[in-house]
Coordinates of C-alpha atoms in Angstrom, one line a residue:
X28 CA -43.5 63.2 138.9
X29 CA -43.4 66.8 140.5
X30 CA -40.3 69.2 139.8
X31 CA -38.0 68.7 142.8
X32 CA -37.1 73.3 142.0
X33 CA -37.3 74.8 145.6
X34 CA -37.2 78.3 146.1
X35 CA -35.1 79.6 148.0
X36 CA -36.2 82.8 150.0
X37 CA -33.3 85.7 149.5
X38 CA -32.9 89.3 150.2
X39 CA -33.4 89.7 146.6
X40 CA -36.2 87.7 146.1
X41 CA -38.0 88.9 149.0
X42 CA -37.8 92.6 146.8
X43 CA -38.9 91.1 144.0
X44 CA -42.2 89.5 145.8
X45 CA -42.5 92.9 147.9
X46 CA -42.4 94.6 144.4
X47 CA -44.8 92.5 142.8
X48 CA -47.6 92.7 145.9
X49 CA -47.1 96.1 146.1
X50 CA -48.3 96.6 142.2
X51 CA -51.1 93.7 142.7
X52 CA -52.5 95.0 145.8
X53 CA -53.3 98.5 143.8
X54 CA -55.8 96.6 141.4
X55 CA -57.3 94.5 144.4
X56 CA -61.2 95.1 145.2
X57 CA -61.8 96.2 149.0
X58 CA -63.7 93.8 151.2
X59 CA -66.0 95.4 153.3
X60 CA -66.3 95.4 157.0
X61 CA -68.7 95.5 159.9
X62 CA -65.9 96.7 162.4
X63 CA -62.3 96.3 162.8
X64 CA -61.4 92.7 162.6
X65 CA -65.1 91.8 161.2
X66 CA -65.2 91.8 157.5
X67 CA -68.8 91.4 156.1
X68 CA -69.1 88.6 154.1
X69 CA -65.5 86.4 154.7
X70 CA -66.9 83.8 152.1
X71 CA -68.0 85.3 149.3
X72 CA -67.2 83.9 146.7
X73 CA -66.4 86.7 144.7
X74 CA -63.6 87.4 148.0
X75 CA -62.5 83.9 147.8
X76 CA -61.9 84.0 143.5
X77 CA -60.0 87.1 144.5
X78 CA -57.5 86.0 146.9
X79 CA -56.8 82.5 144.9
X80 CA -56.3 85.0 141.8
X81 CA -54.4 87.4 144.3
X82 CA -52.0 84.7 145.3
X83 CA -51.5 83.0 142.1
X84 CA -49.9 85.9 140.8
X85 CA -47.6 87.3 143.4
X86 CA -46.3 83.7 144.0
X87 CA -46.6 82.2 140.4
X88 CA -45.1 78.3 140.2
X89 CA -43.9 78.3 143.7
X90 CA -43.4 74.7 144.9
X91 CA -42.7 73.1 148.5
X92 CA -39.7 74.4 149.8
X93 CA -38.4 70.8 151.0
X94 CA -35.3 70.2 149.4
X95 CA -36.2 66.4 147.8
X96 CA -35.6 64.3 144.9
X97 CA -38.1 61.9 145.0
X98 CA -41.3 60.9 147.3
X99 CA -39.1 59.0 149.9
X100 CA -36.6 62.0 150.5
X101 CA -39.5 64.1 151.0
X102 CA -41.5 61.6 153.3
X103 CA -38.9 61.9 155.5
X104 CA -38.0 65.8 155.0
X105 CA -41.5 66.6 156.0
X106 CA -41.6 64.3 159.0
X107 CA -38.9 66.0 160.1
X108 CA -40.1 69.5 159.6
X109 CA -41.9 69.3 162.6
X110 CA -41.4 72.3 165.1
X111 CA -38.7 72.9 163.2
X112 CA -37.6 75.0 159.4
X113 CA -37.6 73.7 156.4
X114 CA -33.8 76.0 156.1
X115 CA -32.9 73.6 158.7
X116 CA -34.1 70.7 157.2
X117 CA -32.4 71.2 154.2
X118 CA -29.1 71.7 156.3
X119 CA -29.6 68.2 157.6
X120 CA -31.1 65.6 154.7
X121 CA -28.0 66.0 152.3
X122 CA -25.6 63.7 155.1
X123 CA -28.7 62.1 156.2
X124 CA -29.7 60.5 152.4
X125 CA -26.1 60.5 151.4
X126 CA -25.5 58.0 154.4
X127 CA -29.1 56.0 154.3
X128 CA -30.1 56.8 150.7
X129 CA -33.0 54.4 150.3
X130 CA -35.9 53.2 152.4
X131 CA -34.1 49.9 152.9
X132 CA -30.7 51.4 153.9
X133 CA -33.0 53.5 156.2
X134 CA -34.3 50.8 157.9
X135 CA -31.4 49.2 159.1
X136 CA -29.7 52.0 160.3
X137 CA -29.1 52.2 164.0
X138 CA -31.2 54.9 166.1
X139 CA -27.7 56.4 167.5
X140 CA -26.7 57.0 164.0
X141 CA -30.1 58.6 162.5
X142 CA -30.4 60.9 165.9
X143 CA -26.9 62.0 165.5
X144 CA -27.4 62.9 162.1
X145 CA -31.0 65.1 162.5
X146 CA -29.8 66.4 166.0
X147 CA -30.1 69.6 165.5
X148 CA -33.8 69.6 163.7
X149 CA -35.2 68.9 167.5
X150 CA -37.6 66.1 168.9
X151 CA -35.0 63.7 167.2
X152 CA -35.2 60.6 169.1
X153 CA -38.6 60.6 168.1
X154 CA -38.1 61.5 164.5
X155 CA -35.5 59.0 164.0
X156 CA -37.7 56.4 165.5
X157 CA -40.6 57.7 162.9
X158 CA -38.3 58.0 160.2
X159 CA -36.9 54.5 160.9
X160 CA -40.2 53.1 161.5
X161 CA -41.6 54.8 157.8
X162 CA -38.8 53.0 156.5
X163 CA -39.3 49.3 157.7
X164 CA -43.0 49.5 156.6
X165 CA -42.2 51.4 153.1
X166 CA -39.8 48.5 152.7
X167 CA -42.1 45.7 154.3
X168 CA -45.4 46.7 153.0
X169 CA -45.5 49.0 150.0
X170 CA -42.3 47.1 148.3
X171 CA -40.0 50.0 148.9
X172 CA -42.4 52.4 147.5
X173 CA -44.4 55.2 148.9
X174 CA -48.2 54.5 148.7
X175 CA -50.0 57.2 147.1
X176 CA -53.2 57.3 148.4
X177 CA -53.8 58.9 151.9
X178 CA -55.2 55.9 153.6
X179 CA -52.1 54.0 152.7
X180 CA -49.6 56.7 153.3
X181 CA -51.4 57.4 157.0
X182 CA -49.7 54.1 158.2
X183 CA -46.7 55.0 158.1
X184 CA -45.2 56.2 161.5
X185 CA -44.7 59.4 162.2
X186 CA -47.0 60.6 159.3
X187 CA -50.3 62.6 159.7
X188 CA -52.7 64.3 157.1
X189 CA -49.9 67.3 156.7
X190 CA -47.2 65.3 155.8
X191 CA -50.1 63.0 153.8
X192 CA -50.9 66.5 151.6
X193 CA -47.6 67.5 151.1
X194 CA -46.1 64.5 149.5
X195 CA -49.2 63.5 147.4
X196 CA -49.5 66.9 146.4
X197 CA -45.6 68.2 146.2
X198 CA -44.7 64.8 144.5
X199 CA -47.6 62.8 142.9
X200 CA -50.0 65.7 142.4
X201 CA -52.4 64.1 143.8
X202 CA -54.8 66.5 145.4
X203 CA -56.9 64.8 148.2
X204 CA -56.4 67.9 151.2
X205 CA -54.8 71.2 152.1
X206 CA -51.5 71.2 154.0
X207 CA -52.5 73.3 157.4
X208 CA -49.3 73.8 159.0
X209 CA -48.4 76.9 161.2
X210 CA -48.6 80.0 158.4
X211 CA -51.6 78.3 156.8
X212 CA -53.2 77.8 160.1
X213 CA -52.6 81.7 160.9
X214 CA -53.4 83.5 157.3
X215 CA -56.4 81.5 157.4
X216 CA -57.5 82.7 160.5
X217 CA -56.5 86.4 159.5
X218 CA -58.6 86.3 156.6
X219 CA -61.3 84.4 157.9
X220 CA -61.6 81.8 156.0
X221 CA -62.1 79.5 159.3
X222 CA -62.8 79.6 162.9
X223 CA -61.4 76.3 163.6
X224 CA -58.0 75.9 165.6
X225 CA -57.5 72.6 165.0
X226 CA -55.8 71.5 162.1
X227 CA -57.6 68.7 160.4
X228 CA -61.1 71.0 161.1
X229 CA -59.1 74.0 159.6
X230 CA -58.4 71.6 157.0
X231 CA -62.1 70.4 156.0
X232 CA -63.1 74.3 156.1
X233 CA -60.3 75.3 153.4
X234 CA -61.5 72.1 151.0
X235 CA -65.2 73.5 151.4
X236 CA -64.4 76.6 149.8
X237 CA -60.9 76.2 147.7
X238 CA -61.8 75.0 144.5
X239 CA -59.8 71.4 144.4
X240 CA -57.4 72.0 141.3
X241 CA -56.0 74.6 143.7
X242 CA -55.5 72.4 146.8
X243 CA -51.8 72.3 146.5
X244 CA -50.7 75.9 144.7
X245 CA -52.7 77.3 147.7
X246 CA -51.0 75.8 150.5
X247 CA -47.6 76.5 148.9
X248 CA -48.7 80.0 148.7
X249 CA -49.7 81.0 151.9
X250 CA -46.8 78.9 153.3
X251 CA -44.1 81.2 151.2
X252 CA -46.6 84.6 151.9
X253 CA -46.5 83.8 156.0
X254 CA -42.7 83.5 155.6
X255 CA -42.2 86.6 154.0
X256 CA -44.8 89.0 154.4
X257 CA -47.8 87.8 156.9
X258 CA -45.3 86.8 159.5
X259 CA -46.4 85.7 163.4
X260 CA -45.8 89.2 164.6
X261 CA -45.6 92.6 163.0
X262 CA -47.3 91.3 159.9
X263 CA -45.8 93.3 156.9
X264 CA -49.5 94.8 155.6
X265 CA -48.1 97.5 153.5
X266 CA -46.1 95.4 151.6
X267 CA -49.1 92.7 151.4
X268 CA -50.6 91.5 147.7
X269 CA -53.9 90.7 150.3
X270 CA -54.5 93.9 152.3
X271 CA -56.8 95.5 151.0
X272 CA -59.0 91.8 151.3
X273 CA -57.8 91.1 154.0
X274 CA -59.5 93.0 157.8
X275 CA -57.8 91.4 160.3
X276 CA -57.7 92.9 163.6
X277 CA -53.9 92.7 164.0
X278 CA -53.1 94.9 161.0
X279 CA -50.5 96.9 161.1
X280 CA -50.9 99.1 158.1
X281 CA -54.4 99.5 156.9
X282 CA -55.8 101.4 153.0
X283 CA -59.4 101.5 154.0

């Protein structure tokens, strides 16, 4: 089974990874570009070795940052991660598995008492009717277990391929996708890896030129760099492991 270590994102790690991009990023080739926001070859895979290598060592054994103990807690963590931060997920599961801490016990629970309890992670009369409903047919079909192939693991409610990659991957290490969720979704587009805006297209892009044994490490790295250094707005590009790979036209701090 997967390691259930989160980490945690603190002032002082944050120095530490801003310290350790900082050093990478001086050994970093330069990709060239046709023009601002243009880089000449995106795919190359001599670009694409080099941000996998680039990542791997500015985030070295990072892991999903879902608070979880086995594949069921994390079913549900994920689900429930939706519009919403995994720092306030991990506020809510601890009194939501300490009162329903199986699939059974979660599918007999009444609505009122699971929407009280994730309240405050948004959407929650729908999550509690996913997270019930994921419950009854853990419980009902899969004998209390969660499956562990994607096919099986889509019929649960509330689940889609994201939540699919994350728990195969996070928990049974079974890589059979890429999580896309919002920072992978925007580093990818940033370093042009895809053009696609939907998630399952951005999704069959990635797997085309991500070797597979990397699959999961990636995700969970561009996930923890999009929190703390490739963020939404004001991307911190002087501080980034990537920037001298990376040509995107919102750069706010470029070295060539």
């Amino acid at each position: 089974m997967a390691k259930t270590t989160v980490v945690r994102t603190t002032a002082k790690s944050k120095a530490v990874v801003v310290a350790r991009s900082r050093a990478i990023a001086k050994t970093e080739p330069v990709s060239a570009k046709k023009k601002v926001g243009k880089t000449r070859n995106p795919l190359d895979p001599v670009r694409i070795a080099a941000i996998l290598d680039a990542l791997r060592k500015t985030y070295p054994g990072v892991v999903c940052a879902l608070n979880h103990r086995n594949a069921w807690e994390l079913t549900v963590a994920t689900i429930l991660s939706a519009q919403c931060t995994d720092v306030r997920v991990n506020l809510v599961t601890p009194a939501l598995f300490k009162a329903f801490p199986t699939p059974k016990a979660m599918a007999a629970a009444s609505l009122p008492e699971l929407e009280e309890l994730i309240r405050t992670t948004g959407f929650f009369r729908n999550k509690a009717k996913s997270i019930q409903g994921a419950a009854r047919v853990v419980v009902e079909e899969f004998g209390g277990e969660v499956p562990q192939t994607m096919e099986e693991i889509l019929t649960l409610p509330g689940v889609a391929r994201k939540t699919g990659n994350v728990v195969l991957g996070s928990w049974f290490n079974i890589a059979v996708g890429v999580v896309v969720d919002t920072h992978v979704m925007r580093l990818s587009k940033r370093l042009e890896l895809t053009k696609e805006t939907a998630p399952e297209k951005v999704e069959r892009d990635l797997m085309k030129i991500i070797p597979q044994d990397r699959w999961i490490a990636f995700s969970h790295e561009l996930i923890h760099h999009g929190r703390q250094i490739c963020v939404a707005r004001k991307p911190r590009c002087v501080d980034c492991t990537l920037e001298k790979l990376c040509n995107s036209a919102d750069k706010t701090w470029s070295s060539h």
